[in-house]
XYZ file of C-alpha atoms in Angstrom:
719
model
C -14.839 33.655 0.065
C -16.359 32.846 3.478
C -17.076 29.373 2.356
C -13.465 28.778 1.225
C -12.206 30.104 4.493
C -14.502 27.862 6.557
C -13.528 24.848 4.485
C -9.829 25.553 4.980
C -10.274 25.807 8.728
C -11.699 22.277 8.657
C -9.193 20.873 6.191
C -11.664 20.689 3.258
C -10.197 21.530 -0.263
C -12.051 23.839 -2.539
C -9.847 22.896 -5.327
C -7.304 20.278 -6.464
C -4.549 19.814 -8.993
C -4.719 16.482 -10.809
C -1.407 17.636 -12.614
C 1.011 20.401 -11.893
C -0.553 22.735 -14.403
C -4.016 21.954 -13.992
C -6.363 23.323 -11.128
C -9.889 22.056 -10.757
C -12.605 23.813 -8.564
C -14.692 21.743 -6.296
C -18.486 22.433 -6.539
C -19.811 24.489 -3.583
C -22.539 21.891 -3.015
C -19.775 19.283 -2.430
C -17.941 21.472 0.055
C -21.118 22.251 1.914
C -22.179 18.552 2.076
C -18.588 17.546 3.429
C -18.747 20.308 6.069
C -22.056 19.010 7.192
C -20.533 15.580 7.480
C -18.046 17.183 9.815
C -20.805 18.786 11.803
C -20.310 22.311 10.319
C -23.463 24.098 8.978
C -22.679 25.895 5.796
C -26.211 25.499 4.083
C -26.817 29.357 3.666
C -24.592 32.370 3.574
C -25.748 33.274 7.107
C -24.869 29.714 8.214
C -21.368 30.197 6.698
C -20.817 33.395 8.556
C -22.129 31.974 11.900
C -19.881 28.908 11.550
C -16.913 30.958 10.481
C -17.202 33.339 13.616
C -17.575 30.270 15.802
C -14.502 28.592 14.260
C -12.317 31.652 14.342
C -13.245 32.682 17.908
C -12.528 29.238 19.164
C -8.980 29.723 20.540
C -7.037 26.609 21.694
C -4.093 26.754 23.818
C -3.145 23.239 22.486
C -4.484 21.187 19.576
C -6.302 18.063 20.576
C -3.237 15.921 19.786
C 0.421 16.927 20.189
C 3.426 14.939 18.706
C 6.881 14.739 19.966
C 9.569 12.808 17.987
C 12.637 11.251 19.492
C 15.805 13.317 18.930
C 13.807 16.111 17.277
C 12.870 19.624 18.342
C 9.690 19.709 20.376
C 6.742 21.083 18.321
C 5.535 24.730 18.233
C 2.438 23.630 20.238
C 4.875 23.390 23.243
C 7.667 25.799 22.451
C 5.182 28.571 21.608
C 3.371 28.375 24.899
C 3.441 31.562 26.937
C 6.614 31.873 29.123
C 5.964 30.701 32.641
C 3.248 28.166 31.569
C 3.273 24.946 33.559
C 3.396 21.937 31.500
C 2.538 18.441 33.024
C 2.701 15.117 31.391
C 0.932 12.117 32.905
C 2.361 8.947 31.285
C 0.064 6.196 30.085
C -0.178 2.995 32.314
C 2.452 0.521 31.190
C 3.842 -2.719 32.484
C 5.440 -2.294 35.802
C 5.232 0.486 38.305
C 3.288 3.588 36.987
C 5.489 6.374 35.867
C 5.049 9.520 37.756
C 3.773 12.731 36.226
C 6.394 15.358 35.401
C 5.957 19.116 35.234
C 8.159 21.952 34.093
C 7.894 25.608 33.384
C 8.197 27.140 29.878
C 11.232 29.594 29.661
C 11.683 32.423 27.374
C 13.528 30.224 24.630
C 12.376 26.768 24.241
C 12.796 26.113 20.352
C 15.893 23.844 21.036
C 14.215 21.175 23.326
C 14.309 17.655 22.117
C 12.906 14.346 23.197
C 15.808 12.009 23.477
C 15.640 8.671 21.813
C 15.390 5.511 23.854
C 18.760 4.258 22.603
C 20.514 7.692 22.857
C 23.107 8.831 25.389
C 21.929 11.073 28.199
C 20.783 14.244 26.516
C 22.357 17.622 26.853
C 20.478 19.286 29.613
C 20.249 22.496 27.532
C 18.032 20.716 25.142
C 15.565 19.791 27.708
C 12.948 21.717 29.796
C 14.474 22.410 33.177
C 13.342 19.652 35.602
C 11.611 17.667 33.006
C 11.938 13.748 32.775
C 11.188 12.878 29.086
C 8.051 10.531 28.943
C 8.629 7.123 27.631
C 7.413 6.250 24.148
C 3.580 6.032 24.330
C 0.384 8.121 24.409
C 0.012 10.334 27.439
C -2.013 13.150 28.861
C -0.669 16.560 28.509
C -1.863 19.391 30.818
C -0.955 23.181 30.379
C -1.714 26.052 32.767
C -0.675 29.583 31.826
C 0.325 32.370 34.065
C -3.078 33.905 33.275
C -4.726 30.793 34.622
C -5.745 29.424 31.172
C -5.807 25.701 30.985
C -5.881 23.063 28.257
C -5.523 19.266 27.978
C -4.524 17.361 25.074
C -3.116 13.799 24.030
C 0.586 13.697 23.865
C 2.057 11.047 21.513
C 5.802 10.351 22.227
C 7.242 8.437 19.335
C 10.477 6.978 17.919
C 11.789 8.774 14.912
C 11.330 5.816 12.557
C 9.653 2.466 12.211
C 11.778 -0.862 12.376
C 13.659 -1.525 9.160
C 13.744 -4.835 7.046
C 17.048 -6.477 6.380
C 19.250 -4.938 3.793
C 17.973 -7.155 0.965
C 15.197 -9.673 1.083
C 12.703 -11.400 -1.208
C 9.259 -13.060 -0.641
C 5.996 -13.874 -2.199
C 2.805 -11.920 -2.568
C -0.397 -14.004 -2.383
C -4.180 -13.672 -2.030
C -4.534 -16.374 0.728
C -8.070 -17.612 -0.528
C -6.483 -18.447 -3.939
C -3.781 -20.873 -2.363
C -5.543 -24.221 -1.877
C -3.631 -27.305 -0.632
C -4.727 -30.767 -0.575
C -6.221 -30.266 2.936
C -8.020 -26.934 2.324
C -11.834 -26.632 2.803
C -12.430 -25.066 -0.540
C -10.158 -21.998 -0.039
C -6.642 -21.201 1.261
C -6.449 -20.885 5.026
C -4.025 -20.058 7.824
C -2.753 -23.642 7.822
C -1.733 -23.143 4.170
C -0.259 -19.840 5.142
C 1.972 -21.375 7.710
C 3.002 -24.232 5.365
C 3.795 -21.780 2.605
C 5.975 -19.769 4.894
C 7.665 -22.797 6.304
C 8.610 -24.202 2.942
C 9.599 -20.801 1.311
C 11.720 -19.755 4.143
C 13.645 -23.136 4.516
C 13.741 -24.189 0.829
C 14.132 -20.835 -0.950
C 15.510 -18.424 1.528
C 12.519 -16.244 1.380
C 12.224 -13.469 3.918
C 8.433 -12.798 3.914
C 5.041 -13.684 2.706
C 2.614 -10.873 1.965
C -1.061 -11.688 2.084
C -4.398 -9.861 1.310
C -6.501 -8.336 4.289
C -7.678 -10.930 6.403
C -10.218 -8.611 8.071
C -13.769 -9.783 9.089
C -16.279 -9.749 6.172
C -19.852 -8.659 6.169
C -21.838 -11.835 6.078
C -24.498 -12.044 3.364
C -25.979 -14.094 0.478
C -23.702 -13.712 -1.225
C -20.864 -12.200 0.886
C -18.904 -9.421 -0.680
C -15.798 -11.266 -1.781
C -13.601 -8.242 -1.720
C -11.102 -8.307 1.160
C -10.758 -4.528 0.866
C -14.384 -3.849 1.959
C -14.642 -5.620 5.302
C -17.031 -5.369 8.156
C -14.079 -4.906 10.653
C -10.439 -4.051 10.213
C -9.744 -4.703 13.850
C -10.682 -8.365 13.858
C -9.759 -11.179 11.514
C -12.355 -13.440 9.772
C -12.632 -17.083 11.076
C -13.283 -18.289 7.556
C -9.526 -18.322 7.387
C -9.270 -20.922 10.194
C -7.658 -24.368 9.520
C -10.380 -26.257 11.291
C -8.351 -29.478 12.076
C -5.526 -27.285 13.709
C -7.967 -26.120 16.514
C -6.916 -28.345 19.486
C -10.390 -29.094 20.483
C -11.096 -30.651 17.053
C -9.906 -34.020 17.994
C -12.269 -34.217 21.034
C -15.582 -33.572 19.268
C -18.035 -36.194 20.266
C -20.075 -36.021 17.067
C -17.515 -37.397 14.777
C -19.923 -38.547 12.079
C -21.206 -35.011 11.508
C -17.538 -33.733 11.519
C -16.501 -36.389 9.029
C -19.460 -35.462 6.793
C -18.536 -31.764 6.793
C -14.937 -32.682 6.012
C -16.159 -34.685 3.030
C -18.256 -31.787 1.835
C -15.242 -29.508 2.186
C -13.151 -31.971 0.060
C -15.822 -31.899 -2.462
C -15.709 -28.121 -2.550
C -12.015 -28.261 -3.211
C -12.457 -30.784 -5.849
C -14.895 -28.576 -7.642
C -12.421 -25.624 -7.571
C -9.407 -27.596 -8.501
C -10.749 -30.006 -11.122
C -14.005 -28.920 -12.295
C -13.629 -25.243 -13.076
C -15.813 -23.912 -10.090
C -14.989 -20.563 -8.494
C -14.051 -20.193 -4.739
C -17.305 -20.041 -2.873
C -16.564 -18.205 0.373
C -20.165 -18.549 1.518
C -20.143 -22.350 1.009
C -16.841 -22.697 2.745
C -18.027 -20.718 5.720
C -21.294 -22.667 6.023
C -19.191 -25.780 6.507
C -16.618 -24.262 8.717
C -19.312 -22.603 10.873
C -20.967 -25.815 11.619
C -17.726 -27.683 12.470
C -16.602 -24.758 14.707
C -19.858 -24.793 16.472
C -19.391 -28.442 17.261
C -15.732 -27.710 18.339
C -17.037 -24.909 20.656
C -19.022 -27.355 22.596
C -15.773 -29.054 23.682
C -14.667 -27.647 27.198
C -11.476 -25.848 27.213
C -8.564 -27.250 29.224
C -7.596 -24.934 32.260
C -4.563 -23.688 30.351
C -6.585 -22.893 27.126
C -9.222 -21.398 29.304
C -6.781 -19.095 30.873
C -5.358 -18.183 27.493
C -8.846 -17.403 26.334
C -9.518 -15.103 29.326
C -6.360 -13.252 28.725
C -7.486 -12.594 25.128
C -10.748 -11.281 26.230
C -9.180 -8.931 28.659
C -6.679 -7.555 26.136
C -9.311 -6.911 23.485
C -11.791 -5.494 25.911
C -14.873 -3.458 24.707
C -13.802 -3.611 21.070
C -14.134 -7.380 20.922
C -17.215 -7.451 22.763
C -18.832 -5.076 20.486
C -17.467 -6.914 17.347
C -18.901 -10.152 18.647
C -22.271 -8.638 19.501
C -22.623 -7.023 15.965
C -21.872 -10.649 14.554
C -24.635 -12.124 16.866
C -27.205 -9.372 16.088
C -26.474 -9.828 12.457
C -27.482 -13.456 12.639
C -30.831 -12.298 13.955
C -31.490 -9.065 12.136
C -29.414 -9.133 8.966
C -25.992 -7.771 8.210
C -27.018 -4.064 7.731
C -27.285 -2.502 11.197
C -29.121 0.386 9.611
C -32.133 -1.792 9.066
C -32.099 -3.154 12.512
C -34.872 -2.165 15.128
C -33.950 1.338 16.040
C -32.880 0.777 19.643
C -30.339 -1.722 18.419
C -28.769 0.571 16.100
C -27.128 2.265 19.199
C -24.409 -0.013 20.608
C -24.945 1.655 24.002
C -28.671 1.586 24.428
C -30.436 -0.442 27.113
C -32.073 -2.600 24.396
C -28.760 -3.488 23.073
C -27.609 -4.345 26.501
C -30.575 -6.646 26.902
C -29.771 -8.224 23.464
C -26.261 -8.943 24.636
C -27.549 -10.786 27.612
C -30.081 -12.825 25.477
C -27.490 -13.682 22.843
C -24.664 -14.356 25.345
C -23.877 -17.902 23.828
C -23.541 -16.507 20.345
C -21.531 -13.550 21.503
C -19.170 -15.861 23.347
C -18.870 -18.056 20.255
C -17.868 -15.051 18.087
C -15.363 -14.032 20.743
C -13.822 -17.563 20.719
C -13.639 -17.616 17.026
C -11.724 -14.285 16.999
C -9.329 -15.842 19.506
C -8.879 -19.016 17.512
C -8.104 -16.989 14.452
C -5.656 -14.794 16.315
C -3.975 -17.882 17.657
C -3.489 -19.308 14.236
C -2.326 -15.941 12.873
C 0.504 -16.173 15.590
C 1.265 -19.623 14.660
C 1.729 -18.626 10.939
C 4.097 -15.872 11.917
C 6.004 -18.321 14.335
C 6.291 -20.816 11.440
C 7.789 -18.066 9.272
C 10.238 -17.070 12.010
C 11.243 -20.776 12.636
C 11.942 -20.972 8.990
C 14.407 -18.279 9.193
C 12.378 -15.460 7.593
C 13.742 -12.098 8.591
C 10.305 -10.428 8.206
C 7.683 -13.157 8.164
C 4.078 -12.510 7.406
C 3.197 -9.136 5.878
C -0.467 -8.256 6.752
C -2.482 -5.941 4.703
C -4.486 -2.963 6.138
C -7.553 -2.114 3.943
C -8.207 1.692 3.392
C -11.770 1.446 5.022
C -14.613 -0.657 5.894
C -18.192 -1.630 4.753
C -20.788 1.124 5.636
C -22.963 -1.634 7.154
C -20.469 -3.543 9.135
C -19.301 -3.911 12.700
C -16.809 -1.128 12.869
C -19.271 1.544 11.678
C -21.898 0.231 14.153
C -19.606 0.194 17.164
C -17.704 3.536 16.282
C -20.481 5.647 14.688
C -19.047 8.925 15.938
C -15.671 8.374 14.227
C -17.189 8.046 10.775
C -18.418 10.587 8.295
C -21.903 9.436 7.375
C -23.128 10.170 3.922
C -19.693 10.145 2.579
C -17.550 7.561 0.646
C -13.778 7.422 0.076
C -12.696 7.300 -3.564
C -10.296 8.838 -5.930
C -10.391 11.929 -8.236
C -10.374 11.550 -11.944
C -6.831 10.879 -13.270
C -5.208 9.623 -16.413
C -6.280 5.939 -15.778
C -9.878 6.720 -14.887
C -11.373 9.866 -16.229
C -14.563 9.330 -14.087
C -12.870 8.934 -10.861
C -13.552 6.202 -8.214
C -16.028 5.606 -5.446
C -14.892 2.726 -3.163
C -18.074 2.745 -1.173
C -16.056 3.099 2.235
C -17.142 5.614 4.803
C -14.150 7.787 6.016
C -12.901 8.354 9.424
C -13.728 11.912 10.649
C -10.301 13.669 11.326
C -11.799 15.821 14.064
C -13.154 12.779 15.856
C -9.840 10.973 15.729
C -7.999 13.898 17.072
C -10.459 14.404 19.897
C -10.024 10.879 21.074
C -6.259 10.771 20.710
C -6.495 8.495 17.788
C -7.753 5.668 19.939
C -9.574 3.826 17.141
C -6.449 4.005 14.943
C -4.240 2.915 17.810
C -6.393 -0.027 18.492
C -6.665 -1.011 14.950
C -2.905 -1.030 14.365
C -2.211 -2.812 17.761
C -4.514 -5.611 16.759
C -3.061 -5.980 13.192
C 0.541 -5.824 14.215
C 0.244 -8.293 17.081
C 1.136 -11.169 14.654
C 2.820 -9.353 11.766
C 6.470 -9.216 10.820
C 5.343 -6.286 8.606
C 2.253 -4.285 7.815
C 1.203 -2.999 4.180
C -1.003 -0.092 4.313
C -3.357 0.171 1.241
C -3.529 3.703 -0.105
C -1.062 5.089 2.460
C -1.769 8.679 1.180
C -4.921 8.435 3.284
C -2.750 9.245 6.407
C -2.490 12.705 4.817
C -5.809 13.171 2.868
C -8.735 11.228 1.457
C -10.997 11.901 -1.530
C -14.553 12.154 0.107
C -17.517 11.695 -2.288
C -20.937 12.730 -1.022
C -23.572 10.067 -1.237
C -25.582 10.230 -4.521
C -22.905 12.260 -6.289
C -20.411 10.929 -8.898
C -16.731 10.617 -7.831
C -15.880 13.717 -10.057
C -17.851 15.742 -7.557
C -15.741 14.829 -4.505
C -13.013 16.691 -2.703
C -9.952 16.212 -0.488
C -10.144 16.180 3.275
C -6.949 16.546 5.232
C -5.933 14.566 8.227
C -3.317 15.374 10.756
C -0.617 13.360 9.125
C 2.033 14.203 11.903
C -0.232 12.570 14.487
C -1.313 9.655 12.162
C 2.431 8.855 11.448
C 3.448 9.225 15.025
C 0.796 6.575 16.029
C 1.766 4.325 13.316
C 5.521 4.570 14.196
C 4.728 3.956 17.835
C 2.766 0.922 17.428
C 5.081 -0.574 14.733
C 8.028 0.126 17.247
C 6.236 -1.732 19.850
C 5.462 -4.645 17.782
C 8.980 -4.674 16.133
C 7.277 -4.542 12.705
C 8.425 -3.196 9.308
C 5.692 -0.953 7.563
C 5.128 -0.825 3.802
C 3.018 1.951 2.192
C 1.124 1.428 -1.113
C 1.911 4.749 -2.675
C 0.871 4.272 -6.183
C -1.307 6.562 -8.217
C -1.879 10.246 -7.403
C 0.634 11.222 -4.605
C 0.513 14.719 -2.953
C 3.920 16.480 -3.163
C 5.934 15.781 0.020
C 4.024 12.633 1.015
C 6.674 10.221 -0.136
C 9.394 12.249 1.520
C 7.372 12.391 4.918
C 6.926 8.513 4.819
C 10.563 7.811 3.931
C 11.702 10.118 6.926
C 9.630 7.861 9.257
C 11.103 4.797 7.655
C 7.837 3.675 5.939
C 8.898 1.794 2.696
C 7.114 2.698 -0.578
C 5.890 0.335 -3.293
C 7.440 0.330 -6.660
C 5.766 -1.595 -9.613
C 8.087 -2.232 -12.569
C 5.768 -1.208 -15.504
C 5.149 2.256 -13.708
C 8.861 3.043 -13.014
C 9.811 5.354 -15.717
C 11.748 8.589 -16.037
C 8.617 10.810 -15.806
C 10.756 13.968 -15.423
C 13.011 13.133 -18.446
C 12.272 11.097 -21.551
C 9.618 8.924 -20.122
C 11.612 5.741 -20.821
C 11.843 2.811 -18.343
C 13.883 3.693 -15.314
C 17.370 2.043 -15.061
C 17.716 -0.205 -12.047
C 20.253 1.988 -10.342
C 17.912 4.916 -10.252
C 15.079 3.107 -8.427
C 14.633 4.038 -4.773
C 16.179 1.741 -2.058
C 13.430 2.034 0.546
C 10.627 0.184 -1.169
C 8.886 -3.154 -1.967
C 9.755 -3.787 -5.596
C 7.287 -5.924 -7.690
C 6.277 -6.771 -11.083
C 2.629 -6.586 -10.296
C -0.150 -6.333 -7.713
C -3.420 -7.969 -6.981
C -5.144 -5.135 -9.092
C -2.907 -5.538 -12.126
C -2.388 -8.133 -14.757
C 0.016 -11.078 -14.094
C 3.543 -10.669 -15.533
C 2.779 -13.361 -18.253
C -0.533 -11.536 -19.210
C 1.383 -8.118 -19.393
C 4.065 -9.697 -21.663
C 1.693 -11.313 -23.962
C -1.041 -8.485 -24.046
C -3.633 -10.837 -22.735
C -4.744 -8.310 -20.315
C -5.718 -5.874 -23.083
C -7.779 -8.510 -24.842
C -9.444 -9.342 -21.605
C -10.656 -5.903 -21.059
C -11.819 -5.646 -24.787
C -13.818 -8.900 -24.216
C -15.436 -7.135 -21.297
C -16.062 -3.802 -22.916
C -13.793 -1.907 -20.686
C -11.600 -0.257 -23.252
C -12.183 3.467 -24.023
C -10.262 3.355 -27.143
C -10.178 0.995 -30.169
C -8.568 -2.409 -29.500
C -5.818 -1.690 -32.065
C -4.792 1.488 -30.484
C -4.739 -0.113 -26.932
C -2.723 -3.113 -28.335
C -0.260 -0.949 -30.202
C 0.419 1.233 -27.084
C 0.671 -1.883 -24.890
C 3.154 -3.594 -27.159
C 5.279 -0.394 -27.503
C 5.518 -0.107 -23.731
C 6.391 -3.808 -23.237
C 8.936 -3.607 -26.095
C 10.767 -0.738 -24.302
C 11.143 -2.821 -21.199
C 12.348 -5.943 -23.083
C 14.818 -3.885 -24.988
C 16.275 -2.467 -21.700
C 16.347 -6.085 -20.242
C 18.233 -7.110 -23.510
C 20.680 -4.328 -23.315
C 21.471 -5.164 -19.632
C 21.991 -8.646 -20.647
C 19.204 -9.903 -18.412
C 17.497 -11.719 -21.151
C 20.071 -14.154 -22.550
C 17.443 -16.356 -24.026
C 16.243 -13.512 -26.282
C 12.757 -12.101 -27.067
C 9.921 -14.470 -27.670
C 10.344 -16.800 -24.651
C 7.659 -15.872 -22.056
C 9.045 -17.840 -19.282
C 12.503 -16.356 -19.870
C 10.975 -12.900 -19.927
C 9.369 -13.379 -16.620
C 12.691 -14.372 -15.129
C 14.330 -11.355 -16.766
C 11.769 -9.055 -15.137
C 12.556 -10.410 -11.764
C 16.230 -10.354 -12.403
C 15.794 -6.688 -13.101
C 14.046 -6.236 -9.881
C 16.746 -7.938 -8.013
C 19.246 -5.639 -9.747
C 17.483 -2.509 -8.206
C 18.434 -1.265 -4.747
C 15.035 -2.147 -3.419
C 15.172 -3.511 0.097
C 12.286 -5.980 -0.536
C 11.546 -7.696 -3.805
C 8.050 -9.392 -3.985
C 7.095 -12.110 -6.277
C 3.367 -12.408 -7.173
C 3.052 -16.182 -6.303
C 0.748 -16.812 -9.454
C 3.634 -15.482 -11.637
C 5.631 -18.482 -10.569
C 3.481 -20.918 -12.463
C 2.574 -18.654 -15.331
C -1.004 -17.673 -14.231
C -2.334 -15.203 -16.821
C -5.592 -14.247 -14.797
C -5.782 -11.100 -12.666
C -7.250 -11.782 -9.144
C -9.166 -8.471 -9.358
C -10.026 -6.357 -12.497
C -10.923 -2.858 -11.348
C -13.961 -1.467 -13.078
C -15.912 -4.755 -12.873
C -18.275 -6.359 -10.489
C -20.286 -9.276 -11.948
C -18.502 -9.260 -15.394
C -15.438 -10.871 -13.918
C -14.942 -13.361 -10.956
C -12.917 -10.833 -8.795
C -11.503 -12.355 -5.613
C -12.758 -16.079 -6.408
C -9.969 -17.468 -8.587
C -7.610 -20.196 -7.359
C -3.988 -19.855 -8.603
C -3.606 -21.423 -12.103
C -1.118 -22.582 -14.716
C -0.864 -20.864 -18.046
C -3.834 -22.876 -19.411
C -5.956 -21.884 -16.464
C -5.887 -25.195 -14.694
C -5.786 -24.662 -10.912
C -2.657 -25.769 -9.074
C -2.253 -26.621 -5.420
C 0.252 -25.517 -2.974
C 1.915 -28.917 -3.211
C 2.166 -28.527 -7.048
C 3.395 -24.931 -6.822
C 6.240 -26.029 -4.522
C 7.263 -28.744 -6.888
C 7.018 -26.598 -9.975
C 10.198 -26.417 -12.081
C 9.082 -23.072 -13.435
C 8.896 -21.714 -9.842
C 12.294 -23.015 -8.935
C 13.745 -21.634 -12.126
C 12.329 -18.173 -11.329
C 13.596 -18.217 -7.778
C 17.081 -19.056 -8.748
C 17.073 -15.414 -10.223
C 16.225 -13.920 -6.738
C 18.377 -16.211 -4.273
C 21.716 -14.942 -3.407
C 24.633 -16.892 -4.565
C 25.232 -18.485 -1.108
C 21.699 -19.785 -1.138
C 22.116 -21.299 -4.696
C 25.198 -23.208 -3.657
C 24.189 -24.251 -0.210
C 24.925 -28.093 0.283
C 22.009 -30.625 0.644
C 20.430 -30.477 4.128
C 21.611 -26.878 4.919
C 19.216 -24.073 4.914
C 19.883 -21.547 2.213
C 20.648 -18.142 3.390
């Protein structure tokens, strides 16, 4: 009983429910290990008693972070303060003159106070604390002093009620950027290709957005982990995505012969991928780009470019310096900072400071590469906007980072060491999942006013029309798996979802960006409702949208939710052609991934697909009849367009009939995850230029474009 109480006080679950009628107890050893990762000793019954007394006797006048929402009653943390308490808000620094601090006294009844929204009319004085000037949206310092002279300080997050919203209806493409090679690529897709795709899709197809995979910085290695969802840093992008020739200094490199040789080698890499069946080799691409970028870095910046670079350094501050130093140290000591000389494992040690001076040139190079990449990210978003896209580039936030990477080195106190994020056993994976990503400590986030989360979001949203959040349920709770234990022996750890959402809404508001949450799989009751209240769109994938509370049949289009991104597939699922033909089942059979006989799996798959095709036929969305794969793909997307979904996403490989998944969960070296170029139905890679000219693509997109776009006269941009 004592352990359960201690766990509850720290947000650690001692049981969970994989389904409404099932409750599973968490092993005590797991609870003890998770509490230890949170700095709570529960190793013996006496330790539990001691920790419990300490936790229960620790009275706080205020929680570490307090949230106020525009137009909503103030939280109990403020309204329940002792009458007569003095509350003072010190606004955060912002552009322009500093806002003065404001103070007020807590009266007997304060439950009706509200923070007025920025666009609202003057609030009713009865709804505000007497003498209080509402703070602007932002993150501020909050001080409280009671009549008994007790004092407390906390972070105050003042947020709008909702994130910005997308247009009423829009469609766009989903693509793994590395897989999109053009005639000018250096062996993998890059930011130049992204800008070109956006410019073409916006102008020619009337598309409203392009969603890409996470472009976070990877952990270097031999080989590098190809997964974009296990990065070194989520705060900074990876320069492997740079389009080298678009860097302004490229044309002024003196050693043209070496640069030309590198370009020829890059062309050979692309040739091997596009015409010889080679996989995308990220390491080979980076080796060529690294050499070229080092030559480019020798070219002096013009005064204007130098000023822009200095502004970037000032804006990014310590976070960029830490990231660049980690990159430089990794070149010398290897990519796992746990194996570095002990003094260098501390980013604030004197030895690390000396190393920074000794490696100053390399640190500056990595800072410059981050700047160049951010610049091209901005150019891609600008190209999308110039093409008329209402949203533009949708960036992707991975759920975590590599345990050996730059973020865990620079922010060691923020992570729970010895823990990994994953998923509990469910209907799709009886063994659960361990993703190998150390989780953030909720107590450390709260104590710092969510500074790491704020910085991460601000960096990602700087050049994003929208942000997709992978496993958005992680804002509420995460499945922690102690090191050395199977995923089945994990447990849920809760986060302050109110604070996490407030920071997300605030930063999205500042950037003017839409937010899409990936809410597939096991979702805690109330999570989707809380996200919807804040304007965060969900994700709906056709094959999973069934009447689960009724007959289990495919959900009619009018019954789909409106506030979502509706798609036929994702990067972790089969392409639509593979789903329709059953190829995804035979692929898993060949790799030994099925848990039942092939015949059973095929029968179930065919039955499920047939139900969807029958619905499409009844709705007269499949006029060509069953048996025509290309027509069926069009019908699936015709159905998506018939739902009320605000955003409709088309998996770019679906436009050319690609049958291969980009990632096959449950595999590592059995399948070339994250290394495949987009290909046609026969598996022959196709370039961006070929995709743009594909009759199959244009036939599919006619389904999604509104009537006025289909009938626009030549030379006029479709709406």
